[in-house]
Coordinates of C-alpha atoms and ligand atoms in Angstrom, one line a residue:
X15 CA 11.1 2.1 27.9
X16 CA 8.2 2.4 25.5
X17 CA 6.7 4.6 24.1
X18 CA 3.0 5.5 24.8
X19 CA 0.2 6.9 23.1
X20 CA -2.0 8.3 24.5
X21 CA -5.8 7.1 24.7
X22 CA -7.2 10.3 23.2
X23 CA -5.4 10.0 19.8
X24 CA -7.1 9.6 16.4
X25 CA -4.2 7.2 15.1
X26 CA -3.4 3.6 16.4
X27 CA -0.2 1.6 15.3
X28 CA -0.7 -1.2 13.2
X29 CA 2.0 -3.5 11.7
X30 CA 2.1 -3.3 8.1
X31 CA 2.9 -7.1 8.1
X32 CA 0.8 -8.8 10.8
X33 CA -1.5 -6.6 11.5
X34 CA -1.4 -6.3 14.8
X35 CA -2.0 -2.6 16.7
X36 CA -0.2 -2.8 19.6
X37 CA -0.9 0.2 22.3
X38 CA 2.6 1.3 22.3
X39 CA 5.9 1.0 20.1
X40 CA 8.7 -0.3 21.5
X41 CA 12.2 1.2 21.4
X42 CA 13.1 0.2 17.6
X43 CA 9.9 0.7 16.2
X44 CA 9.1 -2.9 15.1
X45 CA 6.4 -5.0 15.3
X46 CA 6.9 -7.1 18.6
X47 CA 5.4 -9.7 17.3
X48 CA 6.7 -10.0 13.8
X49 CA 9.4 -7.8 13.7
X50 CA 7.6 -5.9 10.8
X51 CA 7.7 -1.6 10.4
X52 CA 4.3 -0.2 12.2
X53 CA 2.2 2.5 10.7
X54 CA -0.3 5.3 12.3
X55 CA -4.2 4.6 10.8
X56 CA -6.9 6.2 11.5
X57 CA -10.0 3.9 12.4
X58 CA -12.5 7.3 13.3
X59 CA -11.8 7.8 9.6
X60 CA -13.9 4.9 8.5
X61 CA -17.4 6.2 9.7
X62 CA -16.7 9.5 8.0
X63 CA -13.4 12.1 7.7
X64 CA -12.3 14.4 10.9
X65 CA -14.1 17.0 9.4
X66 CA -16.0 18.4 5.7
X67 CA -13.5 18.3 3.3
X68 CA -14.6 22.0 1.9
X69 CA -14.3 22.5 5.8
X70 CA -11.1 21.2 6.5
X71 CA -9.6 23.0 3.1
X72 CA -10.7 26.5 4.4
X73 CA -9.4 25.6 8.3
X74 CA -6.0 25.1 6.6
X75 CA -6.2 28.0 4.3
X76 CA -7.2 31.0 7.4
X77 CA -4.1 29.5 9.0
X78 CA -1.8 31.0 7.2
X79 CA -3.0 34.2 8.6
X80 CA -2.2 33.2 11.9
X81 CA 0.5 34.3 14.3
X82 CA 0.8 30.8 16.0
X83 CA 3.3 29.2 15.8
X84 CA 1.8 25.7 15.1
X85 CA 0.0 27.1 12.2
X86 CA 2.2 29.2 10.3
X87 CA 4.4 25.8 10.1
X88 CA 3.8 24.1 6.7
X89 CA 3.5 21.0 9.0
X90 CA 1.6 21.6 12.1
X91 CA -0.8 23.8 9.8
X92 CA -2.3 20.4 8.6
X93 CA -2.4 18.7 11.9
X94 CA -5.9 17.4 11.3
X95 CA -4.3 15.0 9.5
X96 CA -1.6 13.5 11.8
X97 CA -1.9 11.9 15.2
X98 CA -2.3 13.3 17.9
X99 CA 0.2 14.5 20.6
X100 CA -0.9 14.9 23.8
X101 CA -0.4 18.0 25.6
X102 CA 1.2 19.3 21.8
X103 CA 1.8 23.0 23.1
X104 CA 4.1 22.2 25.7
X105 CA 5.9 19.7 23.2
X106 CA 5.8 20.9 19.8
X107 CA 9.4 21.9 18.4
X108 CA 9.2 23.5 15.5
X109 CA 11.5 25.3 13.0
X110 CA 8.6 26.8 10.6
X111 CA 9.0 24.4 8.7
X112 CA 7.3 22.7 5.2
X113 CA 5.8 26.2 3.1
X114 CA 8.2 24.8 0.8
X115 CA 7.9 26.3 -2.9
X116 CA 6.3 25.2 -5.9
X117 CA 8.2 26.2 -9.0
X118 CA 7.7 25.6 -13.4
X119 CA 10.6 24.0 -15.0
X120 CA 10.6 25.4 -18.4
X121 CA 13.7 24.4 -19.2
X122 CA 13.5 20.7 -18.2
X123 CA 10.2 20.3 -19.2
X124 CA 11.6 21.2 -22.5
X125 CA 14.9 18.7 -22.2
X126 CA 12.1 16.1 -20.9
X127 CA 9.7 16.6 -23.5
X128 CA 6.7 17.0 -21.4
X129 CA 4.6 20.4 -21.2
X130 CA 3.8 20.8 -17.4
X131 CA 6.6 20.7 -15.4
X132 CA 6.9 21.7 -11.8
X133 CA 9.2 21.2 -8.8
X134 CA 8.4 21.4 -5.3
X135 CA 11.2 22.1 -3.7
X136 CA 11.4 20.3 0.1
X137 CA 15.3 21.3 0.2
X138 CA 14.0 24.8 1.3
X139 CA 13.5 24.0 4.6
X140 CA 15.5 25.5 7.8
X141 CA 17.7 22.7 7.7
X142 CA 17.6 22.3 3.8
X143 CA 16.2 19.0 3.0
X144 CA 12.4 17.3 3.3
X145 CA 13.6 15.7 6.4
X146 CA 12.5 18.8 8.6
X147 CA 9.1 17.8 7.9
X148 CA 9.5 14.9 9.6
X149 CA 11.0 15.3 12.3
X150 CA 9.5 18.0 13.9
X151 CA 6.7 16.3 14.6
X152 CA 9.1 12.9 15.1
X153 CA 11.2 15.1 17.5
X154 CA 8.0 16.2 19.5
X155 CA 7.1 12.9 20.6
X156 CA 10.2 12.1 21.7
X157 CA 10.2 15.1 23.5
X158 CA 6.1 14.6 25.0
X159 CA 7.9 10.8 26.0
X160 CA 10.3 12.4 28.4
X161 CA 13.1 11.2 26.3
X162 CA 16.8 12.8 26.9
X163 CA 18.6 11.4 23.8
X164 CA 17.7 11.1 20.3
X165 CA 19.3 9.5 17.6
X166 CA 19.8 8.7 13.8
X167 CA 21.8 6.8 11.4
X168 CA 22.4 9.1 8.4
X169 CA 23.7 9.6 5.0
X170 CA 23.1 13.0 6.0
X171 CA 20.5 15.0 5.8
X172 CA 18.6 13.2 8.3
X173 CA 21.2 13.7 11.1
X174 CA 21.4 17.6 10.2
X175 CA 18.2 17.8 10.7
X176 CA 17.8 15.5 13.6
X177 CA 20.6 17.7 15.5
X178 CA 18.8 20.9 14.7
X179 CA 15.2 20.0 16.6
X180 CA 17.0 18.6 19.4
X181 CA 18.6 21.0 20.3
X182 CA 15.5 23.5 19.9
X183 CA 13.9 20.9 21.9
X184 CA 16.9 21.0 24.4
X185 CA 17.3 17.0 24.0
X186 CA 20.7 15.6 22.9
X187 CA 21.1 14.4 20.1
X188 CA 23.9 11.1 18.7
X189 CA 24.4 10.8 14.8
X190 CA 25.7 7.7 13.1
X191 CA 27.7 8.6 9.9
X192 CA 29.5 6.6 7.1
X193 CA 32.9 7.8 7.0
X194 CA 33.7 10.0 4.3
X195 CA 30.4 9.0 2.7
X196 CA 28.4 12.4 3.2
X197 CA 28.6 16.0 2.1
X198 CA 31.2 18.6 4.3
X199 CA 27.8 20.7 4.6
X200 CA 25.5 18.6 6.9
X201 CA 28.7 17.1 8.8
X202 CA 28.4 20.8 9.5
X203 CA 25.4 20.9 10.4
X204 CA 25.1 18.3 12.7
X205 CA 28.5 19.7 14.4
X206 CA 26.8 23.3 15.0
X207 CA 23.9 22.4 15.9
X208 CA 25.9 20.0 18.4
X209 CA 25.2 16.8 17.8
X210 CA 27.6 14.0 19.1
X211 CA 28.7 12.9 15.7
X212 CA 30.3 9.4 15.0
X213 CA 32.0 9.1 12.2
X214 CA 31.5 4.9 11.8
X215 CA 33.8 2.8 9.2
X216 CA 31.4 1.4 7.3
X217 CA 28.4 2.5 5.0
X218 CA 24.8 3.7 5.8
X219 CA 23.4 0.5 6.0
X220 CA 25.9 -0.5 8.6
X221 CA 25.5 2.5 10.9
X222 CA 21.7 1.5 10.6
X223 CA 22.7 -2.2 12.0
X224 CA 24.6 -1.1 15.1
X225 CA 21.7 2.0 15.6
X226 CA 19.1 -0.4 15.8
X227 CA 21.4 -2.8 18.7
X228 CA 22.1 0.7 20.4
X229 CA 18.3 1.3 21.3
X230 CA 17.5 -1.4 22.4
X231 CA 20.3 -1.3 25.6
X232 CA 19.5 2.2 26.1
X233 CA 16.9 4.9 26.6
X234 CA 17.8 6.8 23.2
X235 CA 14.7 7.7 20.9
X236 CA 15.0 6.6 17.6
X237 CA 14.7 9.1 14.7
X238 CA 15.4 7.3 11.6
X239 CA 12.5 6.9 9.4
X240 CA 10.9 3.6 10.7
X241 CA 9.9 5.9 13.1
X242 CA 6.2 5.6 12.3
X243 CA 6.1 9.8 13.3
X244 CA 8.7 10.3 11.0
X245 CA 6.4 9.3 8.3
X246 CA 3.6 10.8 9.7
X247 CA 4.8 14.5 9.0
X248 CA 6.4 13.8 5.9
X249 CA 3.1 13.4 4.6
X250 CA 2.3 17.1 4.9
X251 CA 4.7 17.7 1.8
X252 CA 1.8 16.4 -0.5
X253 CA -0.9 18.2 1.6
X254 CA 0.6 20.7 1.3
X255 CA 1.2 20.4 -2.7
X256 CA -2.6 19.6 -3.4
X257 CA -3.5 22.6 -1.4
X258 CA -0.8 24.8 -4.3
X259 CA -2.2 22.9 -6.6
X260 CA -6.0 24.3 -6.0
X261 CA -6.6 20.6 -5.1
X262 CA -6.4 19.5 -8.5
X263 CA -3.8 16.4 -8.4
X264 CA -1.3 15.8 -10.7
X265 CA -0.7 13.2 -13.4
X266 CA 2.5 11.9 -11.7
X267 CA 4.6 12.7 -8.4
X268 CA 8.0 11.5 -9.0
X269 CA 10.5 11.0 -5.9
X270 CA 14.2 9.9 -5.5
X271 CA 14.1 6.1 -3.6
X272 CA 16.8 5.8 -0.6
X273 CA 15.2 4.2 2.3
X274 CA 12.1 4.7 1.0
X275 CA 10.5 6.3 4.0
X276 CA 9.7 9.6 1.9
X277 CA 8.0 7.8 -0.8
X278 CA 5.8 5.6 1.7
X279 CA 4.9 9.1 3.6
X280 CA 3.7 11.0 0.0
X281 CA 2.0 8.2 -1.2
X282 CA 0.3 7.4 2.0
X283 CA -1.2 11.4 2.0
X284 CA -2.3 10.5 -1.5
X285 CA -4.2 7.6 -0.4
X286 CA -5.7 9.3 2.9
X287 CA -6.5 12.4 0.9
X288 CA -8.7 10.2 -1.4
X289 CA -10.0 8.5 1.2
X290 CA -11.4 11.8 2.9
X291 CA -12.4 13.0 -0.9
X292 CA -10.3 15.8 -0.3
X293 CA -8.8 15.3 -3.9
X294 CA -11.1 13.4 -6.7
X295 CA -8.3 10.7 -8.0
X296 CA -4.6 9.5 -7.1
X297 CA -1.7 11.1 -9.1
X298 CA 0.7 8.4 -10.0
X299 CA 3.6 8.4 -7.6
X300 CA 7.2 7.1 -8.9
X301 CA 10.1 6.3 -7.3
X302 CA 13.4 6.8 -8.9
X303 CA 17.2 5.1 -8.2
X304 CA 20.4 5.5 -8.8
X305 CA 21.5 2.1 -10.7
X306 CA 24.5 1.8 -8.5
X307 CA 22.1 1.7 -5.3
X308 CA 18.9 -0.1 -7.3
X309 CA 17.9 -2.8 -5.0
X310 CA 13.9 -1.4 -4.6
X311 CA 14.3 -1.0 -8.7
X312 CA 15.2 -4.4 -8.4
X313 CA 13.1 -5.6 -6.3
X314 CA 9.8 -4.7 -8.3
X315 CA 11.3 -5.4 -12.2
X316 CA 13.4 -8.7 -11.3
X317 CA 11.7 -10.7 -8.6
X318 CA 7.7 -8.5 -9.0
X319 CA 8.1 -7.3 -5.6
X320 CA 7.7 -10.8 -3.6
X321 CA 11.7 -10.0 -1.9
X322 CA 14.5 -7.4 -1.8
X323 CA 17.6 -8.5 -1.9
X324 CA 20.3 -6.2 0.1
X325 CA 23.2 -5.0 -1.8
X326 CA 26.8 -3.2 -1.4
X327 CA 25.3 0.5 -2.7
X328 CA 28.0 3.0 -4.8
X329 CA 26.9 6.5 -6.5
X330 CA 27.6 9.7 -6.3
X331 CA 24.5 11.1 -5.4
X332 CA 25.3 9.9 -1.6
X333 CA 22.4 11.0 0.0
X334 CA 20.4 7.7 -1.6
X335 CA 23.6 5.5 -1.3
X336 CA 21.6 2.9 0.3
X337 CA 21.3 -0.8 0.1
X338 CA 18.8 -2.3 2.0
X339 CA 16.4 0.4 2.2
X340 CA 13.8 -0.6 5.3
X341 CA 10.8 1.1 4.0
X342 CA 11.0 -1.0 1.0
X343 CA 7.2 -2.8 1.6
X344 CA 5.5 0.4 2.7
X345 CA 6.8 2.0 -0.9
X346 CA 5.7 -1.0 -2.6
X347 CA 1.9 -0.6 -1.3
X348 CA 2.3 2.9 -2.6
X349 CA 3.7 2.2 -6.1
X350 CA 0.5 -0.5 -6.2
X351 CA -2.2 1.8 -4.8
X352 CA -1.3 5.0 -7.0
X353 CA -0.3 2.8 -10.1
X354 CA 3.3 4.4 -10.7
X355 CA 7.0 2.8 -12.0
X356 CA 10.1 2.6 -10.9
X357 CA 13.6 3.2 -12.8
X358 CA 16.9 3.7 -12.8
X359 CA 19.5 6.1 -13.4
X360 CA 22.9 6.3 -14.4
X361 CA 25.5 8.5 -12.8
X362 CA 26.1 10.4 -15.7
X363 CA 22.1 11.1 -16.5
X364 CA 21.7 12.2 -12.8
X365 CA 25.0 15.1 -13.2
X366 CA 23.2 16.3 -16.2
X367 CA 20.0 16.4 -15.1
X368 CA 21.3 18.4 -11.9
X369 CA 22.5 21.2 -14.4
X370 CA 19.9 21.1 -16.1
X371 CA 17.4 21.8 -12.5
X372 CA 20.3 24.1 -11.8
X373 CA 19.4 26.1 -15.2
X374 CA 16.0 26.4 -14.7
X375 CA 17.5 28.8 -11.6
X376 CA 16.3 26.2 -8.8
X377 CA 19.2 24.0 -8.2
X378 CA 19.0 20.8 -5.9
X379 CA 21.6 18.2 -4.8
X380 CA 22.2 15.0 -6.6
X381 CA 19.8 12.7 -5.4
X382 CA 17.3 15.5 -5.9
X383 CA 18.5 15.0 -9.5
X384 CA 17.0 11.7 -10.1
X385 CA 13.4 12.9 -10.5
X386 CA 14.6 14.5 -13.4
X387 CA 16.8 11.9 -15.0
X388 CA 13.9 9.0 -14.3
X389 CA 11.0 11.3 -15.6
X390 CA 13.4 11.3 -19.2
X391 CA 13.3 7.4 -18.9
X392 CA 9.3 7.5 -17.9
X393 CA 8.6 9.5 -20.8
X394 CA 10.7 7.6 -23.2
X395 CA 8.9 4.7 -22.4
X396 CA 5.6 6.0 -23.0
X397 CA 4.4 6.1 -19.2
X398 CA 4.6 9.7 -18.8
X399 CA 2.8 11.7 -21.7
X400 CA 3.8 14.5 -23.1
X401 CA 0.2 16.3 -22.3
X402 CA 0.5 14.8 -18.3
X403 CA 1.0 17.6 -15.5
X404 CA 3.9 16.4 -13.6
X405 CA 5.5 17.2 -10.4
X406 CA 9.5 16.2 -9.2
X407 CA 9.5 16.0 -5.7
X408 CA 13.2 18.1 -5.2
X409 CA 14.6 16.6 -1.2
X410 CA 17.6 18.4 -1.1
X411 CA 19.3 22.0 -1.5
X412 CA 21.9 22.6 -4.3
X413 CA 24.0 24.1 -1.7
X414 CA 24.2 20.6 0.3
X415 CA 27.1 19.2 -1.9
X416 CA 29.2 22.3 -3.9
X417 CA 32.1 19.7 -4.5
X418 CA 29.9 17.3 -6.6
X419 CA 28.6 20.5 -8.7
X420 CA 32.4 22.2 -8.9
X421 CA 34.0 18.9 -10.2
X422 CA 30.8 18.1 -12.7
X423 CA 31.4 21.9 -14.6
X424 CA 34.9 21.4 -14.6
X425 CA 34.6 18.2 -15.9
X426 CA 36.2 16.3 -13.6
X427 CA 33.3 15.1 -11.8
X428 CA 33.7 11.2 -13.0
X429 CA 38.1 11.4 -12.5
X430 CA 39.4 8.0 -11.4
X431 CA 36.2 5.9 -11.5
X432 CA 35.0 3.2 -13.9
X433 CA 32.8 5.7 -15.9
X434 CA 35.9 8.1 -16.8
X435 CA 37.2 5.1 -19.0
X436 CA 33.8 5.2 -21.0
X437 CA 34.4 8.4 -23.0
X438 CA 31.4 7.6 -24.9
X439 CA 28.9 8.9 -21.8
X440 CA 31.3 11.4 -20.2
X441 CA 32.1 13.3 -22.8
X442 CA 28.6 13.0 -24.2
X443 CA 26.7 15.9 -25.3
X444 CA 24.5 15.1 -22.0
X445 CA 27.2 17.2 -19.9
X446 CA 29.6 18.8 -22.3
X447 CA 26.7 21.6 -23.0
X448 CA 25.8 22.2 -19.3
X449 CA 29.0 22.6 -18.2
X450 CA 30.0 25.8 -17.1
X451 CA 33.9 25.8 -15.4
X452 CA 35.1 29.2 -13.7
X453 CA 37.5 31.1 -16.1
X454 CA 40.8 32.0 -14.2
X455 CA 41.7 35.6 -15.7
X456 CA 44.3 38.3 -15.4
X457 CA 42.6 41.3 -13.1
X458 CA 41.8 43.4 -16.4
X459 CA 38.9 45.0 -17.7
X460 CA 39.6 44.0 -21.5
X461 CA 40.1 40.2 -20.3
X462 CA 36.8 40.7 -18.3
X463 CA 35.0 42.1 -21.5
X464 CA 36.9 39.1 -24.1
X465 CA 35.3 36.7 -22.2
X466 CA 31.7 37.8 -22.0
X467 CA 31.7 38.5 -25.8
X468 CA 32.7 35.0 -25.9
X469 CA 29.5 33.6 -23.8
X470 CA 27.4 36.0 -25.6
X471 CA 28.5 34.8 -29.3
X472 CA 28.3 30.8 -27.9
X473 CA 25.1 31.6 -26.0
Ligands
F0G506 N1 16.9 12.7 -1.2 C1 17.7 13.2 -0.2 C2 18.3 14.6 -0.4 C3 17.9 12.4 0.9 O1 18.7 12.9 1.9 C4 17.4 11.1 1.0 C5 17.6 10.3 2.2 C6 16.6 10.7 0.0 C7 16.4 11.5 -1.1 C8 15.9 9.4 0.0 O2 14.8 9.5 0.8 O3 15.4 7.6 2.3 O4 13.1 8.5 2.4 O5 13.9 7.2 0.4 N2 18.5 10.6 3.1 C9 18.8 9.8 4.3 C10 19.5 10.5 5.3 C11 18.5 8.4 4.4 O6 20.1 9.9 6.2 O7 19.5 11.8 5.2 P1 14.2 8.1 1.5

């Protein structure tokens, strides 16, 4: 089975190796030829955009007056920008997604030394990570294609989400899990919204490996985020972040690096919203790693971006536990077009800079974190200045892993691994001063009142 687009649309597939455009994808989304990831591109944009930009700006804006339900979606709203689905209102699935908030970070602009901080904050979504944005519009073709099943390999969020617009969409949906490698909250997820959910002995990666096999024997459309659609409606996160922004870009965009599919969709919207001179000039987009699952950090500062070399990924933030990260040459284009970095972060800067999102009153869940931790690093280094207007792109609720953020204020976040035996970054002023354990008292008003005086003297 393949699957078609239809002659009407404004975007074509192209590989992004090859170059080929083939008519229709086939059941992996790889080039057929080449064996590369395809893209969508837009070749009516070249003799002038789908519309005025001032035009376009004010279409979007009215929208959000609308009782439709395509346009009060943060997604759908800015559909002008995306391919197009044919016979859309018989198809669309949609969760209201994307309208995702824009918040300041006082606070951590404060601990990170810049002056214009702001978060936007893609964990808000129905199913609480930026992964809604993709797949509603991911999960609508499948459902224009006719397909029955869908299916993901998943540290997580994707598969909560994947479950959720399947079965809005009434399709079934099959998830491919690391054991005991993701959060108690989307395993949740994925079981309520009813999702046949294998639990597979091995790590992302490997769940990836036997996904990819699986579509190819049988008529199950594939959600992860080579899924060219996928991409596609992940972009409307920065749409939508220019349009809060008055269309004035920022000085950086900084995003955690997993698979690298959400980095490749932002920084393609940058690059198409130039293009259509809907904003005057590219914000630099960054893409941040843990160092225990590094190999795109790698791949750019040890071998300048000519290979990635796969790796056994470990870190706490499990959500980007990912070692051979397929997006990895769309996300290098992007890191080259927009002119940003990459780094790395340890596991202990990523707990504190959680707490410290967390204190600003936000919250977000460890990979989230990253943004924070690597803007530190950025600005340490002179990239980021102090005067720049910067943006963290946050993927992930706070709520997603309570366990990570219970053991880290108790202080017992890094117990039994390697980094408990260096005392000299665990017991660092980088956590000791964010940590806030629950006090166990005796059900008495004068204990009660002892140990707010207490907070309020050390406050
Ligand atoms: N942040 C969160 C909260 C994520 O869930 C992921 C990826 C990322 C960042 C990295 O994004 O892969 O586009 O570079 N989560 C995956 C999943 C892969 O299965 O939910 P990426």
């Amino acid at each position: 089975m393949s699957i078609a687009q239809n002659t009407e649309t404004t975007g074509k597939l192209r590989c992004i190796a090859c170059g080929a455009t083939p008519d229709s994808a086939s059941q992996d989304f790889r080039c057929t030829a080449c064996g590369d990831l395809l893209e969508f591109f837009f070749p009516g944009w070249t003799s002038g955009a789908p519309a005025d930009p001032a035009a376009l700006k004010s279409l979007w804006l009215n929208r959000r007056m609308s009782r439709e339900a395509l346009d009060q979606s943060g997604v759908w709203r800015f559909r002008e920008l995306l391919p197009h689905i044919p016979t859309l209102e018989e198809h669309a699935i949609t969760l209201d997604e994307g309208n995702t908030p824009l918040y300041h970070l006082p606070r951590c602009a404060l601990a990170a030394r810049v002056e214009n901080l702001h978060a936007k904050h893609q964990g808000m979504n129905p199913t609480a990570s930026f992964k809604d944005t993709g797949m509603t519009f991911a999960a609508s073709s499948a459902h224009q294609g006719g397909f029955r099943w869908v299916a993901c390999a998943s540290t997580g969020n994707t598969s909560a989400s994947m479950a959720a617009y399947a079965a809005r969409g009434s399709m079934h949906s099959l998830v491919l899990i690391p054991e005991g490698k993701i959060s108690w909250g989307k395993l949740s997820q994925a079981l309520d919204y009813g999702a046949l959910t294998c639990q597979l002995r091995t790590d992302f990666d490997g769940c990836v490996r036997i996904l990819n096999e699986l579509v190819r024997q049988k008529p199950v459309y594939l959600l992860n985020s080579v899924n060219p659609y996928r991409i596609e409606g992940q972009k409307t996160a920065a749409i939508e972040l220019m349009e809060q922004l008055a269309w004035e870009p920022p000085d950086h965009i900084i995003v955690p690096g997993g698979n690298l599919g959400n980095s490749s969709a932002i920084g393609k919207a940058l690059v198409e919203m130039r293009e259509l001179k809907l904003i005057s000039r590219l914000p630099k987009l960054s893409i941040i790693q843990a160092q225990g699952a590094n190999p795109f950090y790698r791949c750019v500062r040890e071998f300048g971006g000519k290979k990635l070399e796969p790796m056994a990924a470990d870190t706490l933030a499990t959500a980007i536990r990912i070692g051979n990260p397929a997006s990895w040459k769309k996300a290098l284009r992007v890191l080259q077009a927009t002119g940003g970095e990459v780094e790395q972060v340890t596991e202990v800067e990523i707990a504190a800079a959680k707490a410290e999102i967390g204190a600003d009153g936000v919250g977000c869940e460890p990979a989230s974190a990253v943004t924070l931790a690597g803007l530190k690093k950025l600005r340490q280094r002179g990239f980021v200045k102090a005067g720049d207007a910067v943006v963290l792109i946050l993927t992930g609720h706070l709520l997603k892993d309570p366990d990570f953020t219970i053991k880290f204020h108790r202080g017992e976040l890094f117990s039994g691994t390697p980094i408990a035996e260096t005392p000299a970054e665990t017991a660092s002023a980088q956590t000791e001063s964010l940590q806030r354990a629950p006090v166990v008292l005796d059900a008495n008003l004068g204990a009660v009142i002892a140990a707010l005086d207490a907070a309020e003297r050390n406050s």
